[in-house]
Amino acid sequence: MVDQRTQPPHRQRRSDLVRFLTRPRIPAPILTSAETPGLPARRTVLILCTLFLFTCSLYLLTYSGGMESGDAARLYDGMNSLVAFGDVLLDGSADRFPPLEFNAPLPALPLAPTAVEPGQMVLSAPLYLLARALPGFGLAHVTWLFNVLVGALTVCAFYAYARMLGASPAAAALAALGLAAGSVLWVYSQTYFREPLLWLGILLLALCVEHLRRHGLHVPALAGDAGAVLLIVLTKASGLMALPALMLMALPDLRAHRRVRVALLLVGAVLLAAALLFIASGWCDVVPGLAQRDNILARLRSIETAAFGYAIASYLV
């Protein structure tokens, strides 16, 4: 009698194969750009909230609320004037920034303009209004929390960008924590400077461009690109110097799907239009006081061209 344990299980293998081939096909779930098969959306939101709260707590350890420079005083005074009077004239700090002329026609006041982009003043105004509504809170002290919040949002956007580039959740979170604790973002969180908001706008623009590269034409991503460009222009117009690099990122792959190429070409058109708008605004002095600084065409005419040959030769070497 042959021992059944020594016989090859042909029938068992055949039945397993038939069961595998005839199993019901369950469609794979549609994953968003922030999700992967092992990371549900709820866990992604939990990680982002944890990063935001941790970064805010970290930056509040060294928070002082002190006015660190004249540039911050100018920006804060412009925001104060915007909330109180609807303009961006330097009335509260006129002793530090006196007007250039005193023969302005009435009813205009002889006050110097803020001469900076209004983006940060508009976005930080709710904190100023909140401080006015809460008794016992300093107006400047609460307003100086703005970059703490912006820095935390930048860390969250960096995590989302790292995830979209293919990093694992642990690696993306570790990189985001490194950005929060080991970069100049921590230093700028103690100030009222515009650089953190500018970095957030550039990072959001890169995030939306990468989303279009991977998923093709997507109206929310296109709207995000336009909003990020607007945020950059209204925060610090010099941030548009990052547009050439972002336009290279938006160049379509000829092997990509037609929708991807169309989406990236639209992004390139938005970035080019933003650059032309910046040049035109400086030329036409759209924002009073900015033409002297941001008139690119006037600056190009005043550049000394004698050293261009040496510069190009050294670059080629």
mmCIF file of C-alpha atoms in Angstrom:
data_model
loop_
_atom_site.group_PDB
_atom_site.id
_atom_site.type_symbol
_atom_site.label_atom_id
_atom_site.label_comp_id
_atom_site.label_asym_id
_atom_site.label_seq_id
_atom_site.Cartn_x
_atom_site.Cartn_y
_atom_site.Cartn_z
ATOM 1 C CA MET A 1 0.000 0.000 0.000
ATOM 2 C CA VAL A 2 1.402 3.350 -1.093
ATOM 3 C CA ASP A 3 1.676 6.050 1.570
ATOM 4 C CA GLN A 4 -0.548 9.020 0.625
ATOM 5 C CA ARG A 5 1.891 11.514 2.162
ATOM 6 C CA THR A 6 4.542 10.598 -0.444
ATOM 7 C CA GLN A 7 2.245 11.231 -3.434
ATOM 8 C CA PRO A 8 2.538 14.604 -5.219
ATOM 9 C CA PRO A 9 -0.671 16.640 -4.632
ATOM 10 C CA HIS A 10 -1.555 17.152 -8.308
ATOM 11 C CA ARG A 11 -5.233 17.468 -7.651
ATOM 12 C CA GLN A 12 -4.700 19.960 -4.864
ATOM 13 C CA ARG A 13 -2.441 22.120 -7.025
ATOM 14 C CA ARG A 14 -4.900 21.983 -9.922
ATOM 15 C CA SER A 15 -7.781 23.089 -7.736
ATOM 16 C CA ASP A 16 -5.717 25.948 -6.280
ATOM 17 C CA LEU A 17 -4.839 27.131 -9.787
ATOM 18 C CA VAL A 18 -8.469 27.035 -10.882
ATOM 19 C CA ARG A 19 -9.529 28.921 -7.759
ATOM 20 C CA PHE A 20 -6.882 31.602 -8.398
ATOM 21 C CA LEU A 21 -7.835 32.099 -12.055
ATOM 22 C CA THR A 22 -11.560 32.227 -11.355
ATOM 23 C CA ARG A 23 -11.406 34.510 -8.318
ATOM 24 C CA PRO A 24 -13.575 37.660 -8.525
ATOM 25 C CA ARG A 25 -11.716 40.693 -9.801
ATOM 26 C CA ILE A 26 -11.928 43.548 -7.295
ATOM 27 C CA PRO A 27 -11.036 46.894 -8.885
ATOM 28 C CA ALA A 28 -8.125 48.658 -7.279
ATOM 29 C CA PRO A 29 -9.045 51.836 -5.413
ATOM 30 C CA ILE A 30 -8.338 55.116 -7.099
ATOM 31 C CA LEU A 31 -5.522 56.764 -5.205
ATOM 32 C CA THR A 32 -5.040 60.465 -4.928
ATOM 33 C CA SER A 33 -1.651 62.111 -5.214
ATOM 34 C CA ALA A 34 -1.295 62.141 -1.439
ATOM 35 C CA GLU A 35 -2.179 58.459 -0.971
ATOM 36 C CA THR A 36 -0.374 55.185 -1.518
ATOM 37 C CA PRO A 37 -1.676 51.617 -1.064
ATOM 38 C CA GLY A 38 -0.354 51.512 2.498
ATOM 39 C CA LEU A 39 -1.228 55.029 3.516
ATOM 40 C CA PRO A 40 -4.919 55.941 3.654
ATOM 41 C CA ALA A 41 -6.051 59.532 3.433
ATOM 42 C CA ARG A 42 -6.898 59.662 7.143
ATOM 43 C CA ARG A 43 -3.350 58.737 8.071
ATOM 44 C CA THR A 44 -1.977 61.362 5.671
ATOM 45 C CA VAL A 45 -4.106 64.047 7.303
ATOM 46 C CA LEU A 46 -2.955 62.848 10.729
ATOM 47 C CA ILE A 47 0.713 63.107 9.705
ATOM 48 C CA LEU A 48 0.206 66.602 8.266
ATOM 49 C CA CYS A 49 -1.564 67.793 11.430
ATOM 50 C CA THR A 50 1.202 66.300 13.571
ATOM 51 C CA LEU A 51 3.891 68.026 11.507
ATOM 52 C CA PHE A 52 2.037 71.331 11.711
ATOM 53 C CA LEU A 53 1.547 71.191 15.492
ATOM 54 C CA PHE A 54 5.093 69.990 16.130
ATOM 55 C CA THR A 55 6.599 72.764 13.996
ATOM 56 C CA CYS A 56 4.473 75.442 15.663
ATOM 57 C CA SER A 57 5.437 74.133 19.102
ATOM 58 C CA LEU A 58 9.106 74.048 18.146
ATOM 59 C CA TYR A 59 9.122 77.597 16.815
ATOM 60 C CA LEU A 60 7.218 78.910 19.829
ATOM 61 C CA LEU A 61 10.083 77.753 22.066
ATOM 62 C CA THR A 62 12.169 80.626 20.738
ATOM 63 C CA TYR A 63 9.350 83.052 19.951
ATOM 64 C CA SER A 64 10.010 86.575 21.188
ATOM 65 C CA GLY A 65 7.604 88.846 19.321
ATOM 66 C CA GLY A 66 10.261 91.525 19.066
ATOM 67 C CA MET A 67 10.578 93.935 16.149
ATOM 68 C CA GLU A 68 13.942 92.972 14.731
ATOM 69 C CA SER A 69 14.596 95.509 11.983
ATOM 70 C CA GLY A 70 13.419 98.602 10.186
ATOM 71 C CA ASP A 71 12.102 96.519 7.289
ATOM 72 C CA ALA A 72 9.782 94.661 9.646
ATOM 73 C CA ALA A 73 8.659 97.961 11.189
ATOM 74 C CA ARG A 74 7.891 99.329 7.718
ATOM 75 C CA LEU A 75 5.883 96.235 6.801
ATOM 76 C CA TYR A 76 3.999 96.221 10.093
ATOM 77 C CA ASP A 77 3.172 99.899 9.814
ATOM 78 C CA GLY A 78 1.858 99.351 6.291
ATOM 79 C CA MET A 79 -0.376 96.539 7.520
ATOM 80 C CA ASN A 80 -1.606 98.726 10.378
ATOM 81 C CA SER A 81 -2.446 101.523 7.948
ATOM 82 C CA LEU A 82 -4.162 99.057 5.617
ATOM 83 C CA VAL A 83 -6.478 97.865 8.401
ATOM 84 C CA ALA A 84 -7.136 101.282 9.939
ATOM 85 C CA PHE A 85 -7.212 103.630 6.934
ATOM 86 C CA GLY A 86 -7.304 101.447 3.813
ATOM 87 C CA ASP A 87 -3.888 102.604 2.536
ATOM 88 C CA VAL A 88 -0.270 101.516 2.977
ATOM 89 C CA LEU A 89 1.271 104.824 4.046
ATOM 90 C CA LEU A 90 3.817 104.962 6.851
ATOM 91 C CA ASP A 91 2.023 106.989 9.485
ATOM 92 C CA GLY A 92 2.954 105.148 12.677
ATOM 93 C CA SER A 93 6.653 105.098 11.803
ATOM 94 C CA ALA A 94 6.904 108.489 10.123
ATOM 95 C CA ASP A 95 9.636 109.415 12.603
ATOM 96 C CA ARG A 96 11.803 106.566 11.270
ATOM 97 C CA PHE A 97 10.782 106.916 7.611
ATOM 98 C CA PRO A 98 10.066 110.623 7.012
ATOM 99 C CA PRO A 99 8.339 111.673 3.792
ATOM 100 C CA LEU A 100 10.502 112.749 0.891
ATOM 101 C CA GLU A 101 8.489 115.909 0.244
ATOM 102 C CA PHE A 102 6.102 118.069 2.198
ATOM 103 C CA ASN A 103 4.347 119.940 -0.597
ATOM 104 C CA ALA A 104 1.896 117.198 -1.551
ATOM 105 C CA PRO A 105 -1.427 118.633 -2.775
ATOM 106 C CA LEU A 106 -4.319 118.380 -0.333
ATOM 107 C CA PRO A 107 -6.069 116.219 0.762
ATOM 108 C CA ALA A 108 -3.093 113.879 0.334
ATOM 109 C CA LEU A 109 -0.952 113.405 3.426
ATOM 110 C CA PRO A 110 2.809 113.951 3.202
ATOM 111 C CA LEU A 111 3.577 110.379 4.276
ATOM 112 C CA ALA A 112 6.029 107.977 2.690
ATOM 113 C CA PRO A 113 4.570 104.846 1.056
ATOM 114 C CA THR A 114 5.407 101.372 2.287
ATOM 115 C CA ALA A 115 6.783 100.519 -1.192
ATOM 116 C CA VAL A 116 6.532 96.757 -0.683
ATOM 117 C CA GLU A 117 4.215 94.160 -2.142
ATOM 118 C CA PRO A 118 0.951 93.940 -0.165
ATOM 119 C CA GLY A 119 0.595 90.144 0.030
ATOM 120 C CA GLN A 120 1.917 89.591 3.531
ATOM 121 C CA MET A 121 0.158 92.677 4.877
ATOM 122 C CA VAL A 122 -3.199 91.377 3.629
ATOM 123 C CA LEU A 123 -2.693 87.802 4.844
ATOM 124 C CA SER A 124 -1.444 88.809 8.297
ATOM 125 C CA ALA A 125 -4.221 91.369 8.856
ATOM 126 C CA PRO A 126 -6.571 88.754 10.446
ATOM 127 C CA LEU A 127 -4.023 88.171 13.224
ATOM 128 C CA TYR A 128 -3.870 91.922 13.825
ATOM 129 C CA LEU A 129 -7.670 92.134 13.961
ATOM 130 C CA LEU A 130 -7.761 89.155 16.329
ATOM 131 C CA ALA A 131 -5.325 90.904 18.664
ATOM 132 C CA ARG A 132 -7.518 94.020 18.618
ATOM 133 C CA ALA A 133 -10.551 91.948 19.563
ATOM 134 C CA LEU A 134 -8.829 90.098 22.434
ATOM 135 C CA PRO A 135 -8.092 92.190 25.518
ATOM 136 C CA GLY A 136 -4.605 92.000 26.969
ATOM 137 C CA PHE A 137 -2.841 90.847 23.789
ATOM 138 C CA GLY A 138 -0.188 92.952 22.088
ATOM 139 C CA LEU A 139 -0.919 93.830 18.475
ATOM 140 C CA ALA A 140 2.629 93.277 17.265
ATOM 141 C CA HIS A 141 3.116 90.191 19.435
ATOM 142 C CA VAL A 142 0.163 88.391 17.854
ATOM 143 C CA THR A 143 1.055 89.594 14.352
ATOM 144 C CA TRP A 144 4.564 88.170 14.798
ATOM 145 C CA LEU A 145 2.992 84.695 15.005
ATOM 146 C CA PHE A 146 2.366 84.895 11.272
ATOM 147 C CA ASN A 147 5.677 83.377 10.199
ATOM 148 C CA VAL A 148 5.343 80.639 12.820
ATOM 149 C CA LEU A 149 2.159 79.508 11.067
ATOM 150 C CA VAL A 150 3.627 80.027 7.600
ATOM 151 C CA GLY A 151 6.719 78.015 8.519
ATOM 152 C CA ALA A 152 4.557 75.134 9.742
ATOM 153 C CA LEU A 153 2.538 75.212 6.508
ATOM 154 C CA THR A 154 5.800 75.175 4.518
ATOM 155 C CA VAL A 155 6.913 72.031 6.354
ATOM 156 C CA CYS A 156 3.576 70.358 5.547
ATOM 157 C CA ALA A 157 3.854 71.350 1.885
ATOM 158 C CA PHE A 158 7.392 69.971 1.802
ATOM 159 C CA TYR A 159 6.118 66.631 3.144
ATOM 160 C CA ALA A 160 3.419 66.496 0.451
ATOM 161 C CA TYR A 161 5.991 67.338 -2.241
ATOM 162 C CA ALA A 162 8.363 64.624 -1.026
ATOM 163 C CA ARG A 163 5.515 62.101 -1.051
ATOM 164 C CA MET A 164 4.573 63.082 -4.596
ATOM 165 C CA LEU A 165 8.183 62.567 -5.702
ATOM 166 C CA GLY A 166 7.995 58.979 -4.444
ATOM 167 C CA ALA A 167 9.470 59.148 -0.946
ATOM 168 C CA SER A 168 8.089 56.823 1.692
ATOM 169 C CA PRO A 169 5.976 58.319 4.491
ATOM 170 C CA ALA A 170 8.794 57.852 7.020
ATOM 171 C CA ALA A 171 11.423 59.391 4.722
ATOM 172 C CA ALA A 172 9.164 62.324 3.807
ATOM 173 C CA ALA A 173 8.321 62.997 7.464
ATOM 174 C CA LEU A 174 11.999 62.814 8.440
ATOM 175 C CA ALA A 175 12.933 65.244 5.660
ATOM 176 C CA ALA A 176 10.144 67.610 6.705
ATOM 177 C CA LEU A 177 11.325 67.532 10.323
ATOM 178 C CA GLY A 178 14.847 68.250 9.104
ATOM 179 C CA LEU A 179 13.540 71.273 7.220
ATOM 180 C CA ALA A 180 11.694 72.479 10.312
ATOM 181 C CA ALA A 181 14.512 72.039 12.816
ATOM 182 C CA GLY A 182 17.671 72.269 10.746
ATOM 183 C CA SER A 183 17.147 75.086 8.261
ATOM 184 C CA VAL A 184 16.916 78.864 8.206
ATOM 185 C CA LEU A 185 13.141 78.507 8.296
ATOM 186 C CA TRP A 186 13.349 78.348 12.103
ATOM 187 C CA VAL A 187 15.295 81.610 12.212
ATOM 188 C CA TYR A 188 12.865 83.391 9.908
ATOM 189 C CA SER A 189 9.900 82.195 11.978
ATOM 190 C CA GLN A 190 10.990 84.676 14.666
ATOM 191 C CA THR A 191 10.699 87.606 12.241
ATOM 192 C CA TYR A 192 8.057 89.404 10.215
ATOM 193 C CA PHE A 193 10.053 89.130 6.996
ATOM 194 C CA ARG A 194 8.385 88.019 3.769
ATOM 195 C CA GLU A 195 10.770 85.207 2.856
ATOM 196 C CA PRO A 196 8.846 82.337 4.559
ATOM 197 C CA LEU A 197 5.656 83.238 2.683
ATOM 198 C CA LEU A 198 7.662 83.472 -0.533
ATOM 199 C CA TRP A 199 9.152 80.005 0.047
ATOM 200 C CA LEU A 200 5.677 78.615 0.687
ATOM 201 C CA GLY A 201 4.430 80.062 -2.613
ATOM 202 C CA ILE A 202 7.357 78.616 -4.585
ATOM 203 C CA LEU A 203 6.916 75.211 -2.953
ATOM 204 C CA LEU A 204 3.177 75.170 -3.671
ATOM 205 C CA LEU A 205 3.879 76.103 -7.288
ATOM 206 C CA ALA A 206 6.388 73.251 -7.630
ATOM 207 C CA LEU A 207 3.885 70.877 -5.997
ATOM 208 C CA CYS A 208 1.129 71.777 -8.460
ATOM 209 C CA VAL A 209 3.513 71.512 -11.426
ATOM 210 C CA GLU A 210 4.588 68.038 -10.326
ATOM 211 C CA HIS A 211 0.952 67.020 -9.898
ATOM 212 C CA LEU A 212 0.268 68.020 -13.501
ATOM 213 C CA ARG A 213 3.320 66.099 -14.697
ATOM 214 C CA ARG A 214 2.022 62.928 -13.079
ATOM 215 C CA HIS A 215 -1.736 63.201 -13.562
ATOM 216 C CA GLY A 216 -2.235 65.353 -16.634
ATOM 217 C CA LEU A 217 -4.782 68.127 -17.069
ATOM 218 C CA HIS A 218 -6.372 68.863 -13.703
ATOM 219 C CA VAL A 219 -8.325 72.074 -13.127
ATOM 220 C CA PRO A 220 -7.622 72.334 -9.361
ATOM 221 C CA ALA A 221 -3.886 71.935 -10.016
ATOM 222 C CA LEU A 222 -3.999 74.638 -12.698
ATOM 223 C CA ALA A 223 -5.871 76.900 -10.299
ATOM 224 C CA GLY A 224 -3.233 76.115 -7.678
ATOM 225 C CA ASP A 225 -0.486 77.132 -10.118
ATOM 226 C CA ALA A 226 -2.199 80.442 -10.834
ATOM 227 C CA GLY A 227 -2.803 81.068 -7.127
ATOM 228 C CA ALA A 228 0.806 80.242 -6.237
ATOM 229 C CA VAL A 229 2.134 82.617 -8.910
ATOM 230 C CA LEU A 230 -0.186 85.337 -7.613
ATOM 231 C CA LEU A 231 1.035 84.677 -4.063
ATOM 232 C CA ILE A 232 4.669 84.967 -5.177
ATOM 233 C CA VAL A 233 4.073 88.207 -7.066
ATOM 234 C CA LEU A 234 2.116 89.830 -4.231
ATOM 235 C CA THR A 235 4.566 88.673 -1.552
ATOM 236 C CA LYS A 236 7.931 89.495 -3.066
ATOM 237 C CA ALA A 237 8.227 90.090 -6.779
ATOM 238 C CA SER A 238 11.877 89.057 -6.825
ATOM 239 C CA GLY A 239 10.645 85.500 -6.192
ATOM 240 C CA LEU A 240 9.763 85.365 -9.887
ATOM 241 C CA MET A 241 13.456 84.701 -10.452
ATOM 242 C CA ALA A 242 12.562 81.101 -9.593
ATOM 243 C CA LEU A 243 10.251 80.887 -12.604
ATOM 244 C CA PRO A 244 12.928 79.770 -15.121
ATOM 245 C CA ALA A 245 13.695 76.696 -13.022
ATOM 246 C CA LEU A 246 9.992 75.981 -12.586
ATOM 247 C CA MET A 247 9.430 76.404 -16.322
ATOM 248 C CA LEU A 248 12.116 73.762 -16.919
ATOM 249 C CA MET A 249 10.222 71.483 -14.539
ATOM 250 C CA ALA A 250 7.054 72.151 -16.541
ATOM 251 C CA LEU A 251 8.578 71.191 -19.903
ATOM 252 C CA PRO A 252 6.465 68.320 -21.266
ATOM 253 C CA ASP A 253 7.899 64.924 -22.085
ATOM 254 C CA LEU A 254 7.266 64.172 -25.757
ATOM 255 C CA ARG A 255 6.490 60.579 -24.814
ATOM 256 C CA ALA A 256 3.904 61.639 -22.255
ATOM 257 C CA HIS A 257 0.165 61.512 -22.773
ATOM 258 C CA ARG A 258 -1.408 64.368 -24.710
ATOM 259 C CA ARG A 259 -3.282 65.614 -21.627
ATOM 260 C CA VAL A 260 -0.015 65.829 -19.697
ATOM 261 C CA ARG A 261 1.642 67.824 -22.484
ATOM 262 C CA VAL A 262 -1.317 70.202 -22.724
ATOM 263 C CA ALA A 263 -1.355 70.704 -18.942
ATOM 264 C CA LEU A 264 2.362 71.443 -18.768
ATOM 265 C CA LEU A 265 2.172 73.825 -21.707
ATOM 266 C CA LEU A 266 -0.615 75.687 -19.907
ATOM 267 C CA VAL A 267 1.576 75.904 -16.805
ATOM 268 C CA GLY A 268 4.443 77.278 -18.882
ATOM 269 C CA ALA A 269 2.086 79.861 -20.368
ATOM 270 C CA VAL A 270 0.948 80.901 -16.868
ATOM 271 C CA LEU A 271 4.539 81.286 -15.683
ATOM 272 C CA LEU A 272 5.527 83.257 -18.777
ATOM 273 C CA ALA A 273 2.499 85.521 -18.380
ATOM 274 C CA ALA A 274 3.438 86.120 -14.743
ATOM 275 C CA ALA A 275 6.973 87.116 -15.732
ATOM 276 C CA LEU A 276 5.670 89.501 -18.411
ATOM 277 C CA LEU A 277 3.172 90.940 -15.932
ATOM 278 C CA PHE A 278 5.986 91.594 -13.485
ATOM 279 C CA ILE A 279 8.043 93.398 -16.137
ATOM 280 C CA ALA A 280 5.035 95.449 -17.230
ATOM 281 C CA SER A 281 4.130 96.385 -13.643
ATOM 282 C CA GLY A 282 7.635 97.686 -13.025
ATOM 283 C CA TRP A 283 7.653 99.604 -16.299
ATOM 284 C CA CYS A 284 4.241 101.204 -15.750
ATOM 285 C CA ASP A 285 4.653 101.762 -11.980
ATOM 286 C CA VAL A 286 1.445 99.880 -11.130
ATOM 287 C CA VAL A 287 2.311 99.813 -7.419
ATOM 288 C CA PRO A 288 3.555 103.259 -6.322
ATOM 289 C CA GLY A 289 7.154 103.215 -5.200
ATOM 290 C CA LEU A 290 8.064 99.865 -6.769
ATOM 291 C CA ALA A 291 9.123 101.045 -10.212
ATOM 292 C CA GLN A 292 12.424 102.416 -8.986
ATOM 293 C CA ARG A 293 13.330 98.995 -7.614
ATOM 294 C CA ASP A 294 11.578 96.526 -9.935
ATOM 295 C CA ASN A 295 11.796 98.238 -13.324
ATOM 296 C CA ILE A 296 13.853 95.519 -15.009
ATOM 297 C CA LEU A 297 14.038 97.219 -18.401
ATOM 298 C CA ALA A 298 15.416 100.417 -16.868
ATOM 299 C CA ARG A 299 17.990 98.413 -14.939
ATOM 300 C CA LEU A 300 19.083 96.563 -18.083
ATOM 301 C CA ARG A 301 19.819 99.877 -19.790
ATOM 302 C CA SER A 302 22.104 100.898 -16.941
ATOM 303 C CA ILE A 303 24.148 97.687 -16.833
ATOM 304 C CA GLU A 304 27.800 97.961 -17.775
ATOM 305 C CA THR A 305 28.383 95.572 -20.665
ATOM 306 C CA ALA A 306 32.175 95.726 -20.654
ATOM 307 C CA ALA A 307 32.482 92.774 -18.277
ATOM 308 C CA PHE A 308 30.034 90.511 -20.102
ATOM 309 C CA GLY A 309 32.786 88.851 -22.136
ATOM 310 C CA TYR A 310 34.762 87.953 -19.027
ATOM 311 C CA ALA A 311 31.625 86.672 -17.299
ATOM 312 C CA ILE A 312 30.675 84.424 -20.248
ATOM 313 C CA ALA A 313 34.253 83.152 -20.601
ATOM 314 C CA SER A 314 34.486 82.277 -16.905
ATOM 315 C CA TYR A 315 31.094 80.575 -17.071
ATOM 316 C CA LEU A 316 32.171 78.431 -20.021
ATOM 317 C CA VAL A 317 35.409 77.501 -18.268
#
